[in-house]
Coordinates of C-alpha atoms in Angstrom, one line a residue:
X151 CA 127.0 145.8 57.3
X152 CA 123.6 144.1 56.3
X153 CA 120.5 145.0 57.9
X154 CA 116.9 143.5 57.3
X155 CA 113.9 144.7 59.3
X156 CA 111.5 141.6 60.3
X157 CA 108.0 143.1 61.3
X158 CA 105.7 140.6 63.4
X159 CA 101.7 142.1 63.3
X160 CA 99.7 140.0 65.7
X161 CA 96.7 140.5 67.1
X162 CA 97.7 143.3 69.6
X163 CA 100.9 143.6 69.6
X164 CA 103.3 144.9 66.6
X165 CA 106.7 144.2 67.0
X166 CA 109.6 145.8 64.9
X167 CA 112.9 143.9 64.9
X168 CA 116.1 144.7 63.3
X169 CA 118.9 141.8 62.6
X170 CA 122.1 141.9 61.2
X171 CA 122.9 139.3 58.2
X172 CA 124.0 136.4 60.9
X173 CA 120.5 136.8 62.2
X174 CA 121.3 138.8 65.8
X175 CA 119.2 140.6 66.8
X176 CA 120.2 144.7 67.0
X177 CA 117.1 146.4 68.4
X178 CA 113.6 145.7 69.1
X179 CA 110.8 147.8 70.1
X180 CA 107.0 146.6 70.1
X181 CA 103.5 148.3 70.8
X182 CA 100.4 147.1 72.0
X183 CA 97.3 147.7 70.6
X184 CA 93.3 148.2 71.3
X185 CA 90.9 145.5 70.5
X186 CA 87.1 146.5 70.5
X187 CA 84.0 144.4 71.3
X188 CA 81.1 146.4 70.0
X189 CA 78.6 143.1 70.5
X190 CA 79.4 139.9 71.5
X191 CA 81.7 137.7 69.7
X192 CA 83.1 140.5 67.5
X193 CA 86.6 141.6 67.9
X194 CA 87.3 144.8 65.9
X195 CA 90.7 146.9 66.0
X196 CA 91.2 150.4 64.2
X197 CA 93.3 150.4 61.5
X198 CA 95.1 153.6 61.3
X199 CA 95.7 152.8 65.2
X200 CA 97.3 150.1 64.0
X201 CA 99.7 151.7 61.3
X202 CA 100.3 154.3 63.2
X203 CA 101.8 151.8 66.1
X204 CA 104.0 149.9 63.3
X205 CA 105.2 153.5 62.2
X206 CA 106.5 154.6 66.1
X207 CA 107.7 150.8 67.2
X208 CA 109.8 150.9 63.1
X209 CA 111.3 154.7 64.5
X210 CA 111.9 153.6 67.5
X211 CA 113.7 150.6 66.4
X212 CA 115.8 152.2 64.5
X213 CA 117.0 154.7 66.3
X214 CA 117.8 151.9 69.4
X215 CA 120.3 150.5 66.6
X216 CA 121.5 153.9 65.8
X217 CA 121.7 153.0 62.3
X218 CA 121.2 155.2 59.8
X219 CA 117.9 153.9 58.3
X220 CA 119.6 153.4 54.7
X221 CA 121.5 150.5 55.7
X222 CA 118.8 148.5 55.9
X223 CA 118.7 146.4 52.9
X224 CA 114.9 144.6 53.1
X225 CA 112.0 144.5 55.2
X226 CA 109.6 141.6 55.6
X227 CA 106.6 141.5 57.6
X228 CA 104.7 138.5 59.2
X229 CA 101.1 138.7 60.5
X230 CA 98.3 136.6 62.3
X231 CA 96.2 134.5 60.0
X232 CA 92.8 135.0 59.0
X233 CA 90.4 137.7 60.4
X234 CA 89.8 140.1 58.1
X235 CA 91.2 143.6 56.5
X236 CA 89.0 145.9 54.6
X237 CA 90.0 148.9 52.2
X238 CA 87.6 151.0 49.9
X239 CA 88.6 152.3 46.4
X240 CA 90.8 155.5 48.4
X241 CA 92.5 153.2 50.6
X242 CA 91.1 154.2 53.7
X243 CA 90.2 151.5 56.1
X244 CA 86.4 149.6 55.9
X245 CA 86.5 147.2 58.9
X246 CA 89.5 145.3 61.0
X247 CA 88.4 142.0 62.4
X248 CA 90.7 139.9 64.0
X249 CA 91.4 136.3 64.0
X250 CA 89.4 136.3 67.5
X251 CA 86.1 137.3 66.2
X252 CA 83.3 134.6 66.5
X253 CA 80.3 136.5 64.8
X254 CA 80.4 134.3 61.7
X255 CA 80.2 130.8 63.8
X256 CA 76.9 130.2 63.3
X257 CA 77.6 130.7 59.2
X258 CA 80.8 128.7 59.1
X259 CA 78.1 125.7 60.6
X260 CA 76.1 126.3 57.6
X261 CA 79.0 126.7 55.1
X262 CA 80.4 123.3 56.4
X263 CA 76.9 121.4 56.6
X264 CA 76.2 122.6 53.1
X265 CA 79.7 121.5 51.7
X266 CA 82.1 120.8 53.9
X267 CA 83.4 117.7 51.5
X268 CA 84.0 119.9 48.5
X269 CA 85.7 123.1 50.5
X270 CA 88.1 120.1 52.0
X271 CA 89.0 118.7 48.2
X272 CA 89.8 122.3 47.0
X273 CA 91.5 124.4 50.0
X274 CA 92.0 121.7 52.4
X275 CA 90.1 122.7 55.4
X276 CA 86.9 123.7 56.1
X277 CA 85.0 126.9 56.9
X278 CA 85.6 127.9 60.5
X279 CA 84.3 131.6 62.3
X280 CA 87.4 133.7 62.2
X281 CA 88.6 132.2 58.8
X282 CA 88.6 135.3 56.1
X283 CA 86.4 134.3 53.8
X284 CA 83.8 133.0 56.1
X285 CA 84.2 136.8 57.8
X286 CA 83.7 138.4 54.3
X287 CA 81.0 136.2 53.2
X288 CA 79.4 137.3 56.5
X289 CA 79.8 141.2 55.7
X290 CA 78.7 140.6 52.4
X291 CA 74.9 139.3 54.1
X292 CA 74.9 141.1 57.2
X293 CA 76.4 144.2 56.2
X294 CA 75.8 144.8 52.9
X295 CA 76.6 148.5 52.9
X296 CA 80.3 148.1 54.3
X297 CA 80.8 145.0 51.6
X298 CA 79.6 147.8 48.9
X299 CA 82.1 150.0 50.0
X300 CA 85.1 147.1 50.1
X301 CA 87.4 147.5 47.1
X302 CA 90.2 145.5 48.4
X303 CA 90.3 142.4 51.7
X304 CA 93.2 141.7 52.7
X305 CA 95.4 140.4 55.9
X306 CA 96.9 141.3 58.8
X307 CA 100.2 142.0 57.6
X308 CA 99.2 143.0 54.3
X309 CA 98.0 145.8 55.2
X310 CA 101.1 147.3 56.7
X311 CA 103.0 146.2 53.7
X312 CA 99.7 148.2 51.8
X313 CA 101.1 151.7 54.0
X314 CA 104.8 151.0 53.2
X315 CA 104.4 150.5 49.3
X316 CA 100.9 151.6 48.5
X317 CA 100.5 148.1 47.0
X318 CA 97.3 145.5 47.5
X319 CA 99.2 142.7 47.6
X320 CA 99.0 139.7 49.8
X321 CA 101.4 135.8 49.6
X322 CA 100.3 132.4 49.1
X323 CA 101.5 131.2 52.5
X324 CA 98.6 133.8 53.9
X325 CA 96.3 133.3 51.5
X326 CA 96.3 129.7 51.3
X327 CA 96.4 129.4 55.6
X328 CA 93.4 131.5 55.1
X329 CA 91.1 129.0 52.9
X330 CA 91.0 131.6 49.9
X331 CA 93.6 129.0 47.4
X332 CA 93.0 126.1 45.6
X333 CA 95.9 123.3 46.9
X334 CA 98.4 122.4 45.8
X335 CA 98.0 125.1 43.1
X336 CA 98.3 127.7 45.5
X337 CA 96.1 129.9 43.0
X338 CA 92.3 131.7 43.5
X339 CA 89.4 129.9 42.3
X340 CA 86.0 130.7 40.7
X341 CA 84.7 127.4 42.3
X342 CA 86.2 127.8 45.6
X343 CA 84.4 131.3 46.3
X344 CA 81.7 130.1 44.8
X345 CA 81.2 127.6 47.8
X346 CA 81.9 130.6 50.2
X347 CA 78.9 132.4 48.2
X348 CA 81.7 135.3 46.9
X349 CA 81.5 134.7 43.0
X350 CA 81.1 138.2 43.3
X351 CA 84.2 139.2 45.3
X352 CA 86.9 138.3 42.9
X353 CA 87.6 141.6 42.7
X354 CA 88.4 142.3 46.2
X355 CA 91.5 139.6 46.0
X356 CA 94.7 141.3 46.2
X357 CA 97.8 140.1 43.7
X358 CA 99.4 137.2 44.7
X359 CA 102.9 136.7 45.4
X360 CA 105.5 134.5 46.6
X361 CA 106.1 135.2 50.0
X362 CA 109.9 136.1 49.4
X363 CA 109.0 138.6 46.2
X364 CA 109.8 141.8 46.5
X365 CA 106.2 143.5 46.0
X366 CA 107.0 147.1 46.4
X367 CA 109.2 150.2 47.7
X368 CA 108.9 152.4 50.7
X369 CA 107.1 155.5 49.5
X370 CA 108.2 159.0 50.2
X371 CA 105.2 159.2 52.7
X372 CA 105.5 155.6 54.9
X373 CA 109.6 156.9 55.2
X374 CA 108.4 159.9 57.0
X375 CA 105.8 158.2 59.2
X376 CA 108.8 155.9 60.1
X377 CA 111.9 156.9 59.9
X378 CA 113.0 154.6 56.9
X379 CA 114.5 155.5 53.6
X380 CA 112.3 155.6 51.1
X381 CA 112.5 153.3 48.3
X382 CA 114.2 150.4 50.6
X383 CA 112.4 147.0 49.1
X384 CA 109.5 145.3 51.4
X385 CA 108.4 141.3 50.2
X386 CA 105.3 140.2 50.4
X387 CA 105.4 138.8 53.8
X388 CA 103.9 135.3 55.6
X389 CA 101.6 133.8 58.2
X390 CA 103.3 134.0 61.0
X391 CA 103.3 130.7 62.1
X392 CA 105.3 129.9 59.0
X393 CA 107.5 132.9 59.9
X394 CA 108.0 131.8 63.3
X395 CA 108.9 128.3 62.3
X396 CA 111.6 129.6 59.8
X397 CA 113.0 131.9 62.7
X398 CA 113.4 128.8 64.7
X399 CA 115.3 126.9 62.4
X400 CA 112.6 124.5 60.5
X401 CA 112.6 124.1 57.2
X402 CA 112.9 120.4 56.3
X403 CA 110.6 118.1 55.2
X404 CA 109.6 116.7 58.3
X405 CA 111.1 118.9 60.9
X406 CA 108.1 120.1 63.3
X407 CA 107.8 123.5 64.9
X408 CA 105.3 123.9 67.9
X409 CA 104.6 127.0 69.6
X410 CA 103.4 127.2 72.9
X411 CA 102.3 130.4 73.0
X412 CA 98.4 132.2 73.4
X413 CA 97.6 129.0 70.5
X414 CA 98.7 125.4 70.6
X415 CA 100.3 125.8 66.9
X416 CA 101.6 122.4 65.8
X417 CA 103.4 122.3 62.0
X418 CA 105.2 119.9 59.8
X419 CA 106.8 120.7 56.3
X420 CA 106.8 118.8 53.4
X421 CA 107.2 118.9 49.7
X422 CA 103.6 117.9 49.3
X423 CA 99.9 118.6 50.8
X424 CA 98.2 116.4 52.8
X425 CA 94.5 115.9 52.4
X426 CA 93.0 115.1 55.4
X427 CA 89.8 115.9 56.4
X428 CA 91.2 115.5 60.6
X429 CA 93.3 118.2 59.8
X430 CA 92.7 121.9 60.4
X431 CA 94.7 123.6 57.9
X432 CA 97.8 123.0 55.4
X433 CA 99.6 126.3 53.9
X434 CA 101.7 126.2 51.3
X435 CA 105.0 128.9 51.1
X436 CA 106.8 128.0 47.6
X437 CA 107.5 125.7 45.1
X438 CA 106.8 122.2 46.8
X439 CA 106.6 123.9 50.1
X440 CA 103.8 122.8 52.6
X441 CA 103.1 123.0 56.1
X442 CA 100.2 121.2 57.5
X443 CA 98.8 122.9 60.4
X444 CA 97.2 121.8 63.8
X445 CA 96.2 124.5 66.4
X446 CA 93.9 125.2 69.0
X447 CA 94.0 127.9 71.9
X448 CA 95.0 125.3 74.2
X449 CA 99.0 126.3 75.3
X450 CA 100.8 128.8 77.6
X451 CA 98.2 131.2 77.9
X452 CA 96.8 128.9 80.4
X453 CA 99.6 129.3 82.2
X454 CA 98.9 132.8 82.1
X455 CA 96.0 132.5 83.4
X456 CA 97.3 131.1 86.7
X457 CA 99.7 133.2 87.1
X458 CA 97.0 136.2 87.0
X459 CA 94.4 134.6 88.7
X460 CA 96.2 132.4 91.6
X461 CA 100.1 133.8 91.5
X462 CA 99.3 137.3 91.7
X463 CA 96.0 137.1 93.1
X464 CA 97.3 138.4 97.2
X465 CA 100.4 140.1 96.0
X466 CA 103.0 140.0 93.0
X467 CA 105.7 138.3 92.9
X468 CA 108.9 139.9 91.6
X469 CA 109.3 137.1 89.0
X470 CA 105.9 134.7 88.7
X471 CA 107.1 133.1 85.9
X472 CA 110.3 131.9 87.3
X473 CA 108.1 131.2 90.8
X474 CA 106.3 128.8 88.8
X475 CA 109.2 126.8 87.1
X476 CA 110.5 126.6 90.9
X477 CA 107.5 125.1 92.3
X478 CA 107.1 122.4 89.4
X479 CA 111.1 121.5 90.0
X480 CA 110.5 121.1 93.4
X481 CA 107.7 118.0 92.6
X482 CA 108.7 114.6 91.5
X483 CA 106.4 113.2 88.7
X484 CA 104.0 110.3 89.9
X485 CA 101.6 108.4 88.2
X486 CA 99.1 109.2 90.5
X487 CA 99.7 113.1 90.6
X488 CA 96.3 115.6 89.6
X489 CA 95.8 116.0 85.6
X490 CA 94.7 119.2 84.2
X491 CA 92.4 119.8 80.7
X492 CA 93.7 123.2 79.4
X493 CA 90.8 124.5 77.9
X494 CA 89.9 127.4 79.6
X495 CA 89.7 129.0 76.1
X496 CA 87.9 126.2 74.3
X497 CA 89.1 123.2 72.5
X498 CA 88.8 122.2 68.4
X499 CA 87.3 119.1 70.4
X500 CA 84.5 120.5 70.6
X501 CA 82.8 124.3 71.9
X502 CA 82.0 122.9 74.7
X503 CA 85.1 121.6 76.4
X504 CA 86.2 123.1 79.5
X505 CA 89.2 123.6 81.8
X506 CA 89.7 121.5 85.2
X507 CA 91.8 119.8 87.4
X508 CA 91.5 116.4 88.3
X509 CA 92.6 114.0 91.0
X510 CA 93.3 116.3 93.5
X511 CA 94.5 114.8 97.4
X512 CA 95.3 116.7 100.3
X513 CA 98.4 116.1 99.9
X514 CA 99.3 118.0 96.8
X515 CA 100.5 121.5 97.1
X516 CA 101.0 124.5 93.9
X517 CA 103.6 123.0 92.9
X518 CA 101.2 119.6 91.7
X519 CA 99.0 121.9 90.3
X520 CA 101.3 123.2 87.8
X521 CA 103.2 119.9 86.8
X522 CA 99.6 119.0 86.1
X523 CA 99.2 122.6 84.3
X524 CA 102.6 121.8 82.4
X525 CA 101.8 118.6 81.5
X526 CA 98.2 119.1 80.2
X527 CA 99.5 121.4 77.4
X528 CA 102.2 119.4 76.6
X529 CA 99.3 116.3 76.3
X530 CA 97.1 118.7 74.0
X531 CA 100.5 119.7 72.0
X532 CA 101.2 115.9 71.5
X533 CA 97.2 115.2 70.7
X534 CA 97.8 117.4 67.7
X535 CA 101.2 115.8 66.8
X536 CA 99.0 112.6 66.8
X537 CA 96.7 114.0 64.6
X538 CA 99.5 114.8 61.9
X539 CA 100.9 111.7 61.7
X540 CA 98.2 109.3 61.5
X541 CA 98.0 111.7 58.5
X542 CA 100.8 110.2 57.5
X543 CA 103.4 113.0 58.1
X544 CA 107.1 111.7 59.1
X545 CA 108.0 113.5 62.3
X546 CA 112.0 113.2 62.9
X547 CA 112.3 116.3 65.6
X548 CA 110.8 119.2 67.0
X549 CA 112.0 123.1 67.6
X550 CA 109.9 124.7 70.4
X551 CA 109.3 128.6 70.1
X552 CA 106.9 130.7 72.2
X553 CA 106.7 131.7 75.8
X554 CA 107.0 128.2 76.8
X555 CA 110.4 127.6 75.1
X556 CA 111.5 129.8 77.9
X557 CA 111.0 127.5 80.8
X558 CA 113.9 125.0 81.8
X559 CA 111.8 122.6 82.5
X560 CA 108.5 122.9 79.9
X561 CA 111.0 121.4 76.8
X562 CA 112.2 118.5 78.6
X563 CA 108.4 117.9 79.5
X564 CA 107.9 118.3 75.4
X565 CA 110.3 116.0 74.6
X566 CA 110.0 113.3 77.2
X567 CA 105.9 113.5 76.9
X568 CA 106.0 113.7 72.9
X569 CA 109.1 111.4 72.6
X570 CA 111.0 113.2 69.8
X571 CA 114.1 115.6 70.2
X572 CA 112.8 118.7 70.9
X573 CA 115.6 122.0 70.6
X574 CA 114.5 125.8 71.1
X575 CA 115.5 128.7 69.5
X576 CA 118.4 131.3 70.3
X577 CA 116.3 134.1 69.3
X578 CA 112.9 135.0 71.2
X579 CA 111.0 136.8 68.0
X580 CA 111.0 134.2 65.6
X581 CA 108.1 135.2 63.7
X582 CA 110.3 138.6 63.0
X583 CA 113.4 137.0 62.5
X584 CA 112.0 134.4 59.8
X585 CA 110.2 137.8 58.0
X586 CA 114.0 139.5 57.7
X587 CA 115.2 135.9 56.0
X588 CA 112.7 136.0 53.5
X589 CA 113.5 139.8 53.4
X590 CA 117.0 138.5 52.6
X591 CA 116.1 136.3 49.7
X592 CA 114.4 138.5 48.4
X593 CA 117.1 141.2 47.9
X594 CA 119.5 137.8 46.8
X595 CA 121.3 137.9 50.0
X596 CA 120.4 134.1 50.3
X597 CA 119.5 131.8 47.7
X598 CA 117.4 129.7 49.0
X599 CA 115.9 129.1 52.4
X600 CA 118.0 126.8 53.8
X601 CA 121.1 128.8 53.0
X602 CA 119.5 132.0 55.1
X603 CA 118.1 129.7 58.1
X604 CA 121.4 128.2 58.2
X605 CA 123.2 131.5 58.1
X606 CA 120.5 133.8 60.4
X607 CA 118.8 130.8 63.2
X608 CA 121.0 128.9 65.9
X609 CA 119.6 126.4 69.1
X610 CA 119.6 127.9 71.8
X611 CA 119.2 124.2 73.8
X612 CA 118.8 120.7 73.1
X613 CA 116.6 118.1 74.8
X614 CA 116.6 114.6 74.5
X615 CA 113.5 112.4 75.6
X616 CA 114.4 110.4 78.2
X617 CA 113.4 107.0 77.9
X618 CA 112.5 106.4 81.5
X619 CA 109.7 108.5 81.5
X620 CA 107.7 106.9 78.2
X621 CA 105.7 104.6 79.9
X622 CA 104.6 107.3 82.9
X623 CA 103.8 110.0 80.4
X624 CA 102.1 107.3 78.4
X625 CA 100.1 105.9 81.1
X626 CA 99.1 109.9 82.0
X627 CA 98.2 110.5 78.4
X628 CA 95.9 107.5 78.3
X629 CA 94.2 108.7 81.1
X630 CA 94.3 112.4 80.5
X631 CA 91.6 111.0 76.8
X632 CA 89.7 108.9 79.4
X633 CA 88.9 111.8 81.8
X634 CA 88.4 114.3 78.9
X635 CA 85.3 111.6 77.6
X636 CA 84.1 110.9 80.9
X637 CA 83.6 114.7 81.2
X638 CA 82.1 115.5 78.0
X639 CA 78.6 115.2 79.0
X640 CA 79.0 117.7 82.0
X641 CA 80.5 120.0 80.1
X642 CA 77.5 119.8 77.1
X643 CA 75.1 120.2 80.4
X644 CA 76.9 123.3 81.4
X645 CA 77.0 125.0 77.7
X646 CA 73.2 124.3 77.7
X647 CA 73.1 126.6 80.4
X648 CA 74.8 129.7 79.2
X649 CA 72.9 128.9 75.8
X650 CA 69.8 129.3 77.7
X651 CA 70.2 132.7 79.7

């Protein structure tokens, strides 16, 4: 029997994940982590923290299976984007900032005033506050003593694969996602950091690989912190919205994958990158393999939010979740029900941009308020889709992953409000499961990627948009943009105000 090991590294959370080679899953076990905010704006976690969680939740996996640790044939790992990894010259950890850290807005401003144009014609996107670079250029002036210490910056999920193999090693899906390649090269560049203000950091780059290449071995002393066999293969790894779209099932040029998870992620592939300056990001994965990217923290984790705020709020319920899929089943959709702006987190629209309901009666009850919940992320999910293809990007269908993909009623809202076929995923941890198939090409177990997503991913359901509804969800949409502008200036008046205290 075939076993590969998909790790998923995000923010807090590290989740080990063992399949067999049809893709089922055989045991899971995940641990969360500890975020620090020593100031404002900074989000910091410990590293050997962090290690040291991947090390039980990998034993622990294992022994679920009851496998004995040598049957598993390749690891892969997949990790959140951006923030920022720091070793010195022993390997011992520098700094972890995560991809929620805002100290380097103000910076990323200045980067972007100063040449936004020319970081869009290299890396296709433009500086932004938890980007990587933008983070390390921001060490590197405000402190200069931990950048003199930095021998090696690296990634999320690179720096577990660092304590497996002892390598520095990072991919181009990661790297590029990140800002730190020239595209569609998919290669470092003297000009590029130059622009960041990092000719000096060079250096500090890790190798580059192809996500899918194996990169190193299991050393004698990550087998004992986890229970594996030493010298079992690890890859180099991926962004983990590239990992969770492969774990769905999307591969093709011009299959979409949106997650409606903590961020609104939004990504087509193609065998070419788009250049657009609209867009945030494009990644690239392999030979003629791009994804271009739009994502905001605009999805289920408003839903969330309500749940712990207003469901919860005089007593828990034994399932919220499923209380809240009852209550919107129980409304029929009218033109004239409340809307809802999910942006209690912020917006790419602007810093400004706040949450709200609108168009409230007496008459409406909870279950109003979350169709209007619902439908708001769907709206901001189908705002990015927008923005892809009037960048020209061919959208045929969608696969939905995240927590949303777990309602019975959020796909149909996807598919009916977006109007494409929209299908979810059989298996809940894609961003693992599409780390174990690149594991799997790595050791030749698949040749290519569309042999192992064939082989490891399966629907789960199917959802055809139903014509019927086009013209209310289009009507809703319409006004949802008209309500968001009308608002705008209120909501500048009310960041004035915390800008002032």
């Amino acid at each position: 029997m075939t076993y590969l090991l998909g790790l998923d590294a995000g923010n807090t959370v590290i989740k080990a994940v063992l399949f067999d080679g049809e893709g089922r899953q055989c045991a899971m076990h995940a641990l969360d982590g500890h975020s620090s905010a020593p100031r404002p704006g900074y989000v910091e976690r410990d590293l050997d923290e962090l290690w040291a969680n991947a090390g039980t939740a990998i034993r622990a996996c294992i022994e679920k299976a009851g496998i004995d640790p040598r049957q598993i044939d390749g690891i892969g790992c997949a990790g959140h984007g951006n923030g920022l990894y720091l070793l010195d010259r022993d390997g011992a950890p520098v700094l972890g900032v995560q991809s929620l850290d805002s100290r380097a807005a103000g910076l990323a401003t200045e980067l972007t005033a100063a040449a936004g144009d020319s970081f869009q014609d290299i890396c296709l996107q433009k500086p932004w506050p938890s980007q990587t670079p933008t983070l390390l250029a921001w060490v590197k002036r405000h402190a200069p003593d931990l950048y003199g210490r930095t021998a090696t910056a690296l990634l999320c999920k690179d720096f577990i694969t660092f304590r497996l193999t002892g390598e520095r090693v990072s991919d181009i899906s990661d790297m590029s996602g990140c800002g730190l390649l020239r595209l569609p090269e998919g290669r470092y560049d003297d000009e590029l950091l130059a622009l960041y203000g990092l000719a000096d950091a060079r250096h500090m780059l890790p190798r580059l690989a192809d996500p899918a290449e194996i990169v190193g071995w299991v050393t004698a002393q990550a087998a004992a912190q986890t229970g594996l066999a030493e010298g079992t293969p690890v890859v180099a790894g991926y962004f983990d919205v590239i990992a969770s779209a492969m774990g769905s099932g999307v591969v093709a040029p011009g299959d979409a994958s949106i997650i409606a998870g903590t961020w609104s992620i939004n990504q087509v592939f193609s065998d070419t990158a788009v250049n657009d300056p609209n867009i945030f990001m494009v990644a690239k994965f392999g030979a003629g393999r791009f994804v271009t990217i739009e994502s905001s923290a605009t999805s289920a984790a408003n839903l969330e939010w309500y749940v712990r705020e207003i469901v919860e709020r005089y007593g828990e319920a034994a399932d919220p979740f499923a209380l809240c899929n009852e209550r919107v089943a129980s409304v029929r959709p009218s033109h004239d029900d409340p809307l809802f702006h999910p942006y209690l987190f912020g917006s790419r629209l602007g810093a400004e941009c706040r949450a709200g309901f609108y168009g409230l009666a007496g008459w409406h009850g909870d279950g109003h308020l979350l169709r209007a919940l619902f439908e708001g992320v769907m709206f901001e999910h189908r705002r990015h889709i927008d923005v892809l293809s009037k960048a020209g990007l061919s959208i045929r269908k969608a696969v939905l992953s995240g927590g949303g993909s777990r309602s019975p009623h959020w796909p149909q809202i996807f598919a009916d409000g977006i109007g494409i076929p929209v299908a979810t995923a059989e298996v809940r941890e894609t961003g693992a499961l599409g780390a174990a198939i690149g594991a799997g090409i790595g050791i030749g177990l698949f040749d290519t990627y569309e042999t192992g997503i064939a082989r490891m991913t399966r629907p789960r359901g199917n959802f055809l948009p139903d014509a019927g509804m086009r013209m209310h969800y289009d009507r809703r949409y319409a006004m949802f943009g008209r309500v968001r502008d009308a608002m705008r200036s209120i909501w500048i008046d009310l960041q004035q105000e915390i800008l002032a205290r």
